[in-house]
Short mmCIF file of C-alpha atoms in Angstrom, two decimals:
data_model
loop_
_atom_site.label_atom_id
_atom_site.label_comp_id
_atom_site.label_asym_id
_atom_site.label_seq_id
_atom_site.Cartn_x
_atom_site.Cartn_y
_atom_site.Cartn_z
CA MET A 790 -17.61 -109.49 56.53
CA ALA A 791 -16.85 -113.12 55.50
CA ASP A 792 -15.89 -114.57 52.06
CA PRO A 793 -17.79 -117.83 51.43
CA VAL A 794 -14.41 -119.70 50.65
CA PHE A 795 -11.74 -117.45 52.66
CA LYS A 796 -12.11 -115.88 55.86
CA SER A 797 -11.66 -112.07 56.03
CA LYS A 798 -12.81 -109.08 57.46
CA ILE A 799 -12.51 -105.40 56.69
CA THR A 800 -10.08 -103.72 58.95
CA ALA A 801 -8.99 -99.79 59.06
CA TYR A 802 -5.32 -100.97 57.97
CA VAL A 803 -6.60 -102.58 54.90
CA LEU A 804 -9.01 -99.72 53.97
CA LEU A 805 -5.97 -97.28 54.39
CA SER A 806 -3.92 -99.38 52.01
CA TRP A 807 -6.53 -99.61 49.45
CA ILE A 808 -7.05 -95.62 49.56
CA LEU A 809 -3.22 -94.92 49.42
CA ALA A 810 -2.55 -97.28 46.82
CA ALA A 811 -5.34 -95.96 44.48
CA PHE A 812 -3.55 -92.48 44.83
CA GLY A 813 -1.71 -93.85 41.76
CA GLY A 814 -4.91 -93.57 39.85
CA LEU A 815 -5.51 -89.91 41.11
CA MET A 816 -1.74 -89.30 39.82
CA PHE A 817 -2.66 -90.74 36.45
CA GLY A 818 -6.39 -89.00 36.19
CA TYR A 819 -4.53 -85.51 37.22
CA ASP A 820 -2.29 -85.85 34.28
CA ILE A 821 -5.01 -86.52 31.99
CA GLY A 822 -7.15 -83.97 32.79
CA ILE A 823 -4.52 -80.96 33.16
CA SER A 824 -3.06 -81.62 29.63
CA GLY A 825 -6.18 -80.29 27.72
CA GLY A 826 -6.92 -77.40 30.07
CA VAL A 827 -3.19 -76.23 29.80
CA THR A 828 -3.13 -76.30 25.95
CA GLY A 829 -6.29 -74.30 25.96
CA MET A 830 -4.66 -71.47 27.98
CA ASP A 831 -3.33 -68.52 26.02
CA ASP A 832 -0.24 -67.94 28.03
CA PHE A 833 0.67 -71.46 27.67
CA LEU A 834 0.31 -71.33 23.89
CA ILE A 835 1.99 -67.66 23.61
CA LYS A 836 5.21 -69.15 25.38
CA PHE A 837 5.63 -72.59 23.70
CA PHE A 838 3.09 -72.59 20.67
CA PRO A 839 2.92 -68.95 19.28
CA LYS A 840 1.76 -70.12 15.90
CA ILE A 841 -1.37 -71.93 17.15
CA HIS A 842 -2.10 -68.91 19.42
CA GLU A 843 -2.04 -66.91 16.52
CA ARG A 844 -4.41 -69.16 14.62
CA LYS A 845 -6.67 -69.35 17.63
CA MET A 846 -7.06 -65.56 17.69
CA HIS A 847 -8.51 -65.60 13.98
CA VAL A 848 -12.37 -66.16 14.07
CA SER A 849 -12.39 -67.18 10.52
CA GLU A 850 -10.15 -70.01 11.31
CA ASN A 851 -11.62 -73.57 10.65
CA ASN A 852 -13.32 -74.81 13.89
CA TYR A 853 -12.01 -78.14 13.52
CA CYS A 854 -8.25 -77.35 12.61
CA LYS A 855 -7.52 -74.37 14.70
CA TYR A 856 -5.47 -76.72 17.38
CA ASP A 857 -4.18 -79.06 14.84
CA ASP A 858 -0.44 -79.21 15.46
CA GLN A 859 1.76 -82.24 15.92
CA LEU A 860 3.93 -80.42 18.55
CA LEU A 861 1.08 -79.37 20.69
CA GLN A 862 -0.43 -82.88 20.48
CA LEU A 863 3.36 -84.43 21.35
CA PHE A 864 3.03 -82.50 24.58
CA THR A 865 0.05 -84.48 25.53
CA SER A 866 1.05 -88.03 23.77
CA SER A 867 4.78 -88.15 24.75
CA LEU A 868 3.77 -89.16 28.40
CA TYR A 869 1.97 -92.31 26.86
CA LEU A 870 4.86 -93.07 24.67
CA ALA A 871 7.07 -93.02 27.71
CA ALA A 872 4.65 -94.96 29.85
CA LEU A 873 4.35 -97.77 26.89
CA VAL A 874 8.25 -98.34 27.38
CA SER A 875 8.46 -98.05 31.03
CA SER A 876 5.68 -100.71 31.77
CA PHE A 877 8.05 -103.39 30.92
CA PHE A 878 10.59 -102.22 33.11
CA ALA A 879 7.85 -101.95 35.56
CA SER A 880 6.70 -105.50 35.36
CA LYS A 881 10.33 -106.42 35.94
CA ALA A 882 10.50 -104.43 39.05
CA CYS A 883 7.30 -105.74 40.41
CA THR A 884 8.64 -109.32 39.93
CA LEU A 885 12.00 -108.59 41.31
CA PHE A 886 11.28 -106.17 43.99
CA GLY A 887 7.61 -106.27 44.51
CA ARG A 888 4.65 -104.09 44.26
CA LYS A 889 5.50 -101.82 46.78
CA PRO A 890 8.80 -100.50 45.97
CA THR A 891 7.42 -100.12 42.26
CA ILE A 892 4.76 -97.81 43.47
CA LEU A 893 7.45 -95.86 45.38
CA MET A 894 9.36 -95.74 42.16
CA ALA A 895 6.38 -94.52 40.09
CA SER A 896 5.48 -91.60 42.67
CA SER A 897 9.60 -90.63 42.42
CA PHE A 898 9.52 -90.04 38.83
CA PHE A 899 6.00 -88.36 38.60
CA VAL A 900 7.38 -85.72 41.45
CA ALA A 901 10.45 -85.11 39.11
CA GLY A 902 8.19 -84.72 36.17
CA ALA A 903 5.90 -82.15 37.99
CA ALA A 904 9.10 -80.08 39.09
CA LEU A 905 10.42 -79.83 35.57
CA SER A 906 7.19 -79.33 33.80
CA ALA A 907 6.16 -76.35 36.21
CA GLY A 908 9.68 -74.76 35.60
CA SER A 909 9.97 -75.34 31.97
CA GLU A 910 11.33 -72.66 29.64
CA THR A 911 11.63 -74.36 26.37
CA ASN A 912 9.53 -76.96 24.41
CA TRP A 913 12.05 -79.76 24.90
CA MET A 914 12.27 -79.18 28.97
CA LEU A 915 8.24 -79.40 28.65
CA ILE A 916 8.46 -82.74 26.59
CA LEU A 917 11.23 -84.17 29.05
CA GLY A 918 9.09 -83.38 31.86
CA ARG A 919 5.99 -85.21 30.14
CA ILE A 920 8.34 -88.20 29.76
CA LEU A 921 9.21 -88.24 33.35
CA PHE A 922 5.41 -88.23 34.10
CA GLY A 923 5.26 -91.14 31.62
CA ILE A 924 7.57 -93.29 33.62
CA GLY A 925 5.73 -92.55 36.55
CA VAL A 926 2.44 -93.32 34.79
CA GLY A 927 3.97 -96.79 33.20
CA PHE A 928 5.31 -97.77 36.79
CA GLY A 929 1.86 -96.98 38.73
CA ASN A 930 -0.39 -98.44 36.11
CA GLU A 931 1.39 -101.59 36.44
CA ALA A 932 1.82 -101.84 40.21
CA VAL A 933 -1.12 -100.03 41.69
CA PRO A 934 -4.04 -102.36 39.82
CA LEU A 935 -2.18 -105.62 40.63
CA PHE A 936 -1.53 -104.62 44.25
CA LEU A 937 -5.08 -103.86 44.80
CA THR A 938 -6.55 -107.14 43.11
CA GLU A 939 -4.07 -108.96 45.08
CA ILE A 940 -4.94 -107.61 48.52
CA ALA A 941 -8.59 -107.70 47.83
CA PRO A 942 -10.92 -110.51 49.22
CA VAL A 943 -12.38 -112.42 46.36
CA HIS A 944 -15.88 -111.26 47.27
CA LEU A 945 -14.96 -107.63 46.72
CA ARG A 946 -12.17 -107.77 44.42
CA GLY A 947 -13.95 -105.85 41.57
CA ALA A 948 -14.90 -102.98 43.91
CA VAL A 949 -11.47 -102.63 45.25
CA ASN A 950 -9.74 -102.65 41.95
CA ILE A 951 -12.33 -100.05 40.69
CA LEU A 952 -10.76 -97.87 43.32
CA PHE A 953 -7.85 -97.13 40.97
CA GLN A 954 -10.39 -96.04 38.17
CA LEU A 955 -12.52 -93.95 40.79
CA PHE A 956 -9.20 -92.11 41.51
CA VAL A 957 -8.52 -91.52 38.00
CA THR A 958 -11.77 -89.64 37.65
CA ILE A 959 -11.28 -88.03 40.72
CA GLY A 960 -7.83 -86.62 39.19
CA ILE A 961 -9.67 -85.57 36.16
CA PHE A 962 -12.11 -83.61 38.04
CA ILE A 963 -9.61 -81.98 40.40
CA ALA A 964 -7.41 -81.34 37.41
CA ASN A 965 -10.62 -79.39 35.69
CA LEU A 966 -10.98 -77.59 38.74
CA VAL A 967 -7.48 -76.34 38.96
CA ASN A 968 -7.31 -75.34 35.19
CA TYR A 969 -10.58 -73.24 35.67
CA GLY A 970 -9.06 -71.55 38.70
CA THR A 971 -5.34 -71.00 37.11
CA SER A 972 -6.99 -69.85 33.81
CA THR A 973 -7.00 -66.18 35.17
CA MET A 974 -3.57 -66.18 36.81
CA HIS A 975 -1.64 -64.64 34.42
CA PRO A 976 1.16 -65.45 33.09
CA ASN A 977 1.81 -68.43 35.14
CA GLY A 978 -1.27 -70.08 35.63
CA TRP A 979 -0.18 -73.11 33.43
CA ARG A 980 2.94 -73.54 35.89
CA VAL A 981 0.77 -74.07 38.94
CA SER A 982 -1.62 -76.40 37.11
CA LEU A 983 1.37 -78.62 36.23
CA GLY A 984 3.35 -78.35 39.52
CA LEU A 985 0.46 -79.34 41.43
CA ALA A 986 0.75 -82.82 39.69
CA ALA A 987 3.30 -83.29 42.55
CA ALA A 988 0.75 -83.45 45.25
CA PRO A 989 -0.92 -86.84 44.64
CA ALA A 990 2.53 -88.50 43.70
CA VAL A 991 3.68 -87.22 47.05
CA VAL A 992 0.70 -88.88 48.87
CA LEU A 993 1.61 -92.11 46.92
CA PHE A 994 5.16 -91.83 47.92
CA ILE A 995 4.31 -91.76 51.65
CA GLY A 996 1.66 -94.43 51.18
CA SER A 997 4.16 -96.81 49.66
CA LEU A 998 6.09 -96.53 52.80
CA ILE A 999 2.80 -97.43 54.77
CA ILE A 1000 1.16 -100.17 52.91
CA THR A 1001 2.04 -103.90 52.96
CA GLU A 1002 3.65 -105.88 50.12
CA THR A 1003 1.12 -108.32 48.68
CA PRO A 1004 1.22 -111.81 49.91
CA PRO A 1005 1.50 -113.37 46.32
CA SER A 1006 4.58 -111.04 45.64
CA LEU A 1007 6.37 -111.92 48.92
CA VAL A 1008 5.73 -115.92 48.27
CA GLU A 1009 6.73 -115.39 44.55
CA ARG A 1010 10.25 -113.80 46.10
CA GLU A 1011 10.72 -117.05 48.30
CA LYS A 1012 9.45 -115.24 51.61
CA PRO A 1013 6.44 -117.46 52.48
CA GLU A 1014 6.62 -116.48 56.22
CA ASP A 1015 6.42 -112.91 55.42
CA GLY A 1016 3.59 -113.78 52.90
CA LYS A 1017 1.52 -115.38 55.57
CA ARG A 1018 1.91 -112.60 57.86
CA ALA A 1019 1.03 -110.10 55.38
CA LEU A 1020 -1.96 -112.23 54.57
CA GLN A 1021 -3.28 -112.32 58.16
CA LYS A 1022 -2.71 -108.63 58.40
CA ILE A 1023 -4.79 -107.70 55.30
CA ARG A 1024 -7.49 -110.17 56.08
CA GLY A 1025 -7.74 -109.26 59.65
CA VAL A 1026 -7.95 -112.75 60.68
CA ASP A 1027 -5.53 -115.76 61.89
CA ASP A 1028 -7.02 -118.53 59.89
CA VAL A 1029 -5.85 -118.07 56.34
CA ASP A 1030 -4.48 -121.37 55.66
CA ALA A 1031 -6.97 -122.26 52.99
CA GLU A 1032 -6.19 -118.94 50.74
CA PHE A 1033 -2.40 -119.20 51.79
CA GLU A 1034 -2.25 -122.88 50.31
CA GLU A 1035 -3.82 -121.71 46.96
CA ILE A 1036 -1.23 -118.76 46.92
CA LEU A 1037 1.50 -121.22 47.64
CA HIS A 1038 0.32 -123.56 44.90
CA ALA A 1039 0.11 -120.87 42.43
CA CYS A 1040 3.29 -119.50 43.21
CA GLU A 1041 5.18 -123.04 42.97
CA ILE A 1042 3.77 -123.45 39.42
CA ALA A 1043 4.91 -119.78 38.71
CA ARG A 1044 8.59 -120.67 40.01
CA GLN A 1045 8.88 -123.22 37.55
CA VAL A 1046 8.21 -120.70 34.69
CA LYS A 1047 11.73 -118.92 34.04
CA GLN A 1048 10.65 -116.98 31.19
CA PRO A 1049 7.20 -115.46 31.71
CA PHE A 1050 7.02 -113.42 28.46
CA LYS A 1051 7.99 -116.52 26.59
CA LYS A 1052 5.37 -118.41 28.25
CA LEU A 1053 2.86 -115.65 27.59
CA MET A 1054 3.65 -116.50 23.83
CA LYS A 1055 2.19 -120.21 24.18
CA LYS A 1056 -1.29 -121.21 22.81
CA SER A 1057 -2.52 -121.85 26.37
CA SER A 1058 -1.61 -118.32 27.62
CA MET A 1059 -3.52 -116.57 24.84
CA PRO A 1060 -6.83 -116.19 26.22
CA PRO A 1061 -6.30 -113.69 28.95
CA LEU A 1062 -3.71 -111.94 26.88
CA ILE A 1063 -5.99 -111.67 23.89
CA ILE A 1064 -8.67 -110.24 26.29
CA ALA A 1065 -6.16 -107.99 28.16
CA ILE A 1066 -4.87 -106.51 24.96
CA CYS A 1067 -8.34 -105.96 23.11
CA LEU A 1068 -9.83 -104.46 26.24
CA GLN A 1069 -7.27 -101.69 26.13
CA VAL A 1070 -7.42 -100.96 22.48
CA PHE A 1071 -11.20 -100.86 22.96
CA GLN A 1072 -11.07 -98.59 25.98
CA GLN A 1073 -9.29 -96.01 23.93
CA PHE A 1074 -11.43 -96.54 20.81
CA THR A 1075 -14.35 -95.38 22.70
CA GLY A 1076 -13.21 -91.86 22.09
CA ILE A 1077 -13.15 -91.29 25.84
CA ASN A 1078 -9.70 -89.82 26.05
CA ALA A 1079 -10.17 -87.81 23.05
CA ILE A 1080 -13.05 -86.18 25.07
CA MET A 1081 -11.11 -86.02 28.47
CA PHE A 1082 -7.80 -84.85 27.11
CA TYR A 1083 -9.20 -82.11 24.65
CA ALA A 1084 -12.75 -81.27 26.67
CA PRO A 1085 -11.91 -77.55 26.86
CA VAL A 1086 -10.64 -77.53 23.19
CA LEU A 1087 -13.57 -79.32 22.33
CA PHE A 1088 -16.02 -77.19 23.98
CA GLN A 1089 -14.27 -74.09 22.43
CA THR A 1090 -14.81 -75.69 18.91
CA LEU A 1091 -18.43 -75.84 19.76
CA GLY A 1092 -18.42 -72.16 20.31
CA PHE A 1093 -18.06 -71.85 24.14
CA LYS A 1094 -15.89 -68.96 25.36
CA SER A 1095 -12.65 -70.14 27.20
CA ASP A 1096 -14.11 -69.98 30.77
CA ALA A 1097 -17.26 -71.59 29.99
CA SER A 1098 -15.53 -74.42 28.24
CA LEU A 1099 -13.37 -75.14 31.08
CA LEU A 1100 -16.50 -75.10 33.18
CA SER A 1101 -18.18 -77.38 30.87
CA SER A 1102 -15.30 -80.01 31.40
CA VAL A 1103 -15.49 -79.61 35.21
CA ILE A 1104 -19.15 -80.63 34.82
CA THR A 1105 -18.20 -83.76 32.59
CA GLY A 1106 -15.47 -84.54 35.36
CA LEU A 1107 -17.93 -84.42 38.08
CA VAL A 1108 -20.28 -86.92 36.08
CA ASN A 1109 -17.11 -89.00 35.71
CA VAL A 1110 -16.60 -89.30 39.20
CA SER A 1111 -20.13 -89.99 40.36
CA SER A 1112 -20.62 -92.63 37.77
CA THR A 1113 -17.88 -94.64 38.84
CA PHE A 1114 -19.45 -95.51 42.01
CA VAL A 1115 -22.17 -97.01 40.02
CA SER A 1116 -19.45 -99.57 38.79
CA ILE A 1117 -18.16 -100.16 42.50
CA VAL A 1118 -21.61 -100.93 43.79
CA LEU A 1119 -22.75 -103.22 40.89
CA VAL A 1120 -19.69 -104.82 39.44
CA ASP A 1121 -19.58 -107.69 42.08
CA LYS A 1122 -23.28 -107.96 41.97
CA ALA A 1123 -24.28 -107.78 38.40
CA GLY A 1124 -20.92 -108.90 36.94
CA ARG A 1125 -18.46 -107.40 34.35
CA ARG A 1126 -20.46 -108.31 31.06
CA LYS A 1127 -23.63 -106.60 31.91
CA LEU A 1128 -22.08 -103.35 32.64
CA LEU A 1129 -19.93 -103.56 29.52
CA LEU A 1130 -22.88 -104.38 27.16
CA GLN A 1131 -25.22 -101.89 28.66
CA ALA A 1132 -22.42 -99.02 28.44
CA CYS A 1133 -22.00 -100.11 24.69
CA VAL A 1134 -25.43 -99.22 23.92
CA GLN A 1135 -25.39 -95.86 25.89
CA MET A 1136 -21.99 -94.84 24.45
CA PHE A 1137 -23.23 -95.62 20.82
CA ILE A 1138 -26.41 -93.48 21.03
CA SER A 1139 -24.31 -90.46 22.59
CA GLN A 1140 -21.76 -90.71 19.98
CA VAL A 1141 -23.88 -91.06 16.81
CA ALA A 1142 -25.97 -88.04 18.34
CA ILE A 1143 -23.00 -85.85 18.91
CA GLY A 1144 -22.09 -86.67 15.24
CA ALA A 1145 -25.52 -85.86 13.70
CA ILE A 1146 -25.60 -82.49 15.58
CA LEU A 1147 -22.32 -81.13 14.59
CA GLN A 1148 -22.69 -82.61 10.98
CA THR A 1149 -25.78 -80.52 10.49
CA HIS A 1150 -25.41 -77.52 12.87
CA LEU A 1151 -21.68 -76.55 13.05
CA SER A 1152 -20.21 -74.98 10.13
CA ALA A 1153 -16.34 -74.69 9.79
CA THR A 1154 -16.30 -71.22 10.81
CA GLY A 1155 -19.59 -70.84 12.74
CA SER A 1156 -20.71 -71.82 16.32
CA LEU A 1157 -23.69 -73.93 17.79
CA ASN A 1158 -26.48 -71.90 19.27
CA LYS A 1159 -26.89 -72.13 23.18
CA GLY A 1160 -29.44 -74.69 22.96
CA LEU A 1161 -27.73 -77.21 20.70
CA ALA A 1162 -24.43 -76.44 22.56
CA ALA A 1163 -26.26 -77.52 25.83
CA VAL A 1164 -27.44 -80.79 24.23
CA VAL A 1165 -23.98 -81.66 23.00
CA VAL A 1166 -22.62 -81.01 26.65
CA PHE A 1167 -25.55 -83.41 27.97
CA LEU A 1168 -24.66 -85.99 25.24
CA VAL A 1169 -20.90 -85.79 26.41
CA CYS A 1170 -21.99 -86.40 29.95
CA THR A 1171 -24.26 -89.35 29.09
CA PHE A 1172 -21.29 -90.65 27.10
CA VAL A 1173 -18.92 -90.18 29.93
CA MET A 1174 -21.18 -91.51 32.38
CA SER A 1175 -21.68 -94.96 30.71
CA PHE A 1176 -17.85 -95.13 30.11
CA ALA A 1177 -17.22 -94.42 33.96
CA TRP A 1178 -19.20 -97.59 35.19
CA SER A 1179 -18.00 -99.76 32.43
CA TRP A 1180 -15.12 -99.72 30.05
CA GLY A 1181 -12.94 -97.31 32.24
CA PRO A 1182 -12.67 -99.37 35.54
CA LEU A 1183 -13.38 -102.99 33.86
CA GLY A 1184 -10.70 -102.33 31.23
CA TRP A 1185 -8.09 -102.19 34.33
CA LEU A 1186 -9.74 -104.90 36.65
CA ILE A 1187 -10.13 -107.60 34.10
CA PRO A 1188 -6.61 -107.84 33.03
CA SER A 1189 -5.57 -107.72 36.61
CA GLU A 1190 -7.52 -110.74 37.69
CA THR A 1191 -7.21 -113.14 34.60
CA PHE A 1192 -3.56 -113.93 34.43
CA PRO A 1193 -2.35 -117.01 36.45
CA MET A 1194 0.57 -116.18 38.82
CA GLU A 1195 3.21 -117.23 36.37
CA THR A 1196 2.36 -114.61 33.86
CA ARG A 1197 0.58 -112.00 36.00
CA THR A 1198 3.09 -109.17 35.85
CA ALA A 1199 4.31 -110.01 32.38
CA GLY A 1200 0.67 -110.08 31.05
CA PHE A 1201 -0.25 -107.16 32.82
CA ALA A 1202 2.57 -105.27 31.49
CA PHE A 1203 1.05 -106.01 27.89
CA ALA A 1204 -2.22 -104.70 28.94
CA VAL A 1205 -0.62 -101.42 30.32
CA SER A 1206 1.60 -100.92 27.33
CA SER A 1207 -1.32 -101.42 24.94
CA ASN A 1208 -3.32 -99.07 26.89
CA MET A 1209 -0.42 -96.52 26.58
CA LEU A 1210 -0.04 -97.19 22.81
CA PHE A 1211 -3.19 -96.64 22.02
CA THR A 1212 -3.77 -93.71 24.35
CA PHE A 1213 -0.55 -92.19 22.65
CA VAL A 1214 -2.22 -92.89 19.05
CA ILE A 1215 -5.38 -91.29 20.09
CA ALA A 1216 -3.65 -88.35 21.94
CA GLN A 1217 -1.21 -87.86 18.89
CA ALA A 1218 -3.94 -88.09 16.16
CA PHE A 1219 -7.14 -86.81 17.73
CA LEU A 1220 -6.96 -83.10 16.88
CA SER A 1221 -5.54 -83.89 13.22
CA MET A 1222 -8.47 -86.25 12.86
CA MET A 1223 -11.00 -83.88 14.19
CA CYS A 1224 -9.62 -81.35 11.57
CA HIS A 1225 -9.94 -84.04 8.52
CA MET A 1226 -12.67 -85.93 9.52
CA GLN A 1227 -14.76 -83.14 11.29
CA ALA A 1228 -18.05 -84.45 12.70
CA PHE A 1229 -17.54 -88.05 11.19
CA ILE A 1230 -14.70 -88.65 14.04
CA PHE A 1231 -17.92 -89.30 16.26
CA TYR A 1232 -19.11 -91.90 13.64
CA PHE A 1233 -15.66 -93.45 13.73
CA PHE A 1234 -15.72 -94.15 17.44
CA SER A 1235 -19.54 -95.25 17.15
CA ALA A 1236 -18.35 -98.12 14.75
CA TRP A 1237 -15.76 -99.13 17.28
CA ILE A 1238 -18.33 -99.24 20.10
CA LEU A 1239 -20.64 -101.83 17.99
CA ILE A 1240 -17.42 -104.06 17.57
CA MET A 1241 -16.70 -103.79 21.15
CA GLY A 1242 -20.46 -105.04 22.10
CA ILE A 1243 -19.96 -107.91 19.60
CA PHE A 1244 -16.64 -108.71 21.18
CA VAL A 1245 -17.96 -108.96 24.83
CA ILE A 1246 -21.23 -110.89 23.59
CA PHE A 1247 -18.99 -113.81 22.21
CA LEU A 1248 -15.59 -113.61 23.68
CA LEU A 1249 -15.70 -112.00 27.17
CA PRO A 1250 -16.41 -114.44 30.08
CA GLU A 1251 -17.62 -113.53 33.12
CA THR A 1252 -15.11 -113.38 35.93
CA LYS A 1253 -17.37 -112.15 38.98
CA GLY A 1254 -16.68 -114.26 42.21
CA VAL A 1255 -14.15 -116.29 40.77
CA PRO A 1256 -10.72 -116.62 42.96
CA ILE A 1257 -8.01 -115.18 41.31
CA ASP A 1258 -5.80 -117.96 41.10
CA SER A 1259 -8.80 -120.36 39.79
CA MET A 1260 -9.38 -118.48 36.51
CA GLU A 1261 -8.07 -121.16 34.41
CA GLU A 1262 -10.07 -123.97 35.42
CA SER A 1263 -13.12 -122.20 36.43
CA VAL A 1264 -13.26 -119.45 33.51
CA TRP A 1265 -10.97 -120.16 30.39
CA LYS A 1266 -11.56 -123.98 30.08
CA GLN A 1267 -15.59 -123.52 30.50
CA HIS A 1268 -15.63 -121.01 27.71
CA PRO A 1269 -16.83 -122.28 24.16
CA VAL A 1270 -14.14 -120.69 22.25
CA TRP A 1271 -11.13 -120.13 24.75
CA LYS A 1272 -11.36 -123.45 26.02
CA ASN A 1273 -9.93 -124.92 22.40
CA PHE A 1274 -6.68 -123.28 23.49
CA PHE A 1275 -6.07 -125.66 26.22
CA LEU A 1276 -4.61 -128.97 24.73
CA ILE A 1277 -5.06 -132.30 26.18
CA ASP A 1278 -2.32 -134.67 25.86
CA ALA A 1279 -2.27 -138.60 25.14
CA ASN A 1280 -2.76 -139.18 29.10
CA GLY A 1281 -5.67 -137.17 29.26
CA GLU A 1282 -3.88 -134.31 31.27
CA SER A 1283 -4.12 -130.56 30.30
CA LYS A 1284 -1.29 -128.90 28.73
CA GLY A 1285 -2.44 -125.43 30.20
CA TYR A 1286 0.36 -125.28 32.60
CA GLU A 1287 3.01 -126.31 30.19
CA MET A 1288 6.25 -124.84 31.31
CA ALA A 1289 8.61 -122.45 29.36
#
């Protein structure tokens, strides 16, 4: 396969590198999926949250409020607070040591988190385990998408980067299957669920020893000969001069920027930063993590028994995985904007319909009839489906490909930390919001989806097929809104690369 600008072919080694690095996504996805199932297990609640278990046992308890507990929500959300903080350390590690060692660090923290979580005897051991998981997620989510973007050929960049999100969805699906299996393993099924988080982390650890460092990272750290050899290795051809020259040029500019975080605050750096942060905020305010974290809890609220609710979340996990393949196939053909806009329409309809059914048919202490409950599961699946081929993968892809070399790791750290901040907010607040807003929570997310669609129409440029180090000239300076952020000096020269 040849790129129209840069020569490349797909080798077994580069395919292996893509897959091994993408296990960072599986690690993240497994954790997202495992939390909701574990918090729905009676043995886990009896040991750590006996008051909630007591509440859960009372059939007259308000459907929307039986799981409303700040400490239970902290079990899920503490990971994202730790990931938020650690993403900035991960940015520094990516710059100083490279993407490859940062990925190795991510897997090490995650293995430690799995061990402590599985062996927990007190609430604070449990929370500390989640914090170690969070540091692993912060390091992995910073390094893996950057790694995939930087080693992908231009014409496949979208599909390769989406491997990260594909493996996130596979991780969620595997976690749902594990929870379904361990829910009958009394009294320690929850320990098995949490401990198995080490499995993808071990694969990622081994993978980090096999994969090559990315050429931009090597050149950035003044190892140009190693960078060229790495580029030849991942492209499968010897003639990489044209692409290597572009990397050298981007790194030369980057080298002159001594304070990348300060550079990010300049007006000319705002377009990709604003887009990156907004995409992360919007990704969370679709309501996807509320559904994926708490799918078993949500289905129990709708009247499904414990096993049935776990099975329903397995179904949504399978839909999530299969739909991500749609994005891999279409993202470099149809482009980013079309996928995002189509999904906004589908997600909006699904959320409004779920809200309407619950508002009219689910009382505080009753349950939905089987027919309506099945309709809600179907609507959840249509929602998950559209998210999986749009806002899920593209929320990570677009920030990883739009920053110039000099602010790439710093800018992506803001993207990761924004994602973790708002994931934390949703994880910490969702059960309380469901208690107080009840069915109206789905209207809340619908309103955000409407705002997201407007944002894409007016402010999100198309980045399909644009070389990663040509974004400023080809994308930002051509956009009717963002071009105003690039000042022209008295000599007619762009100040877009003004040095900090």
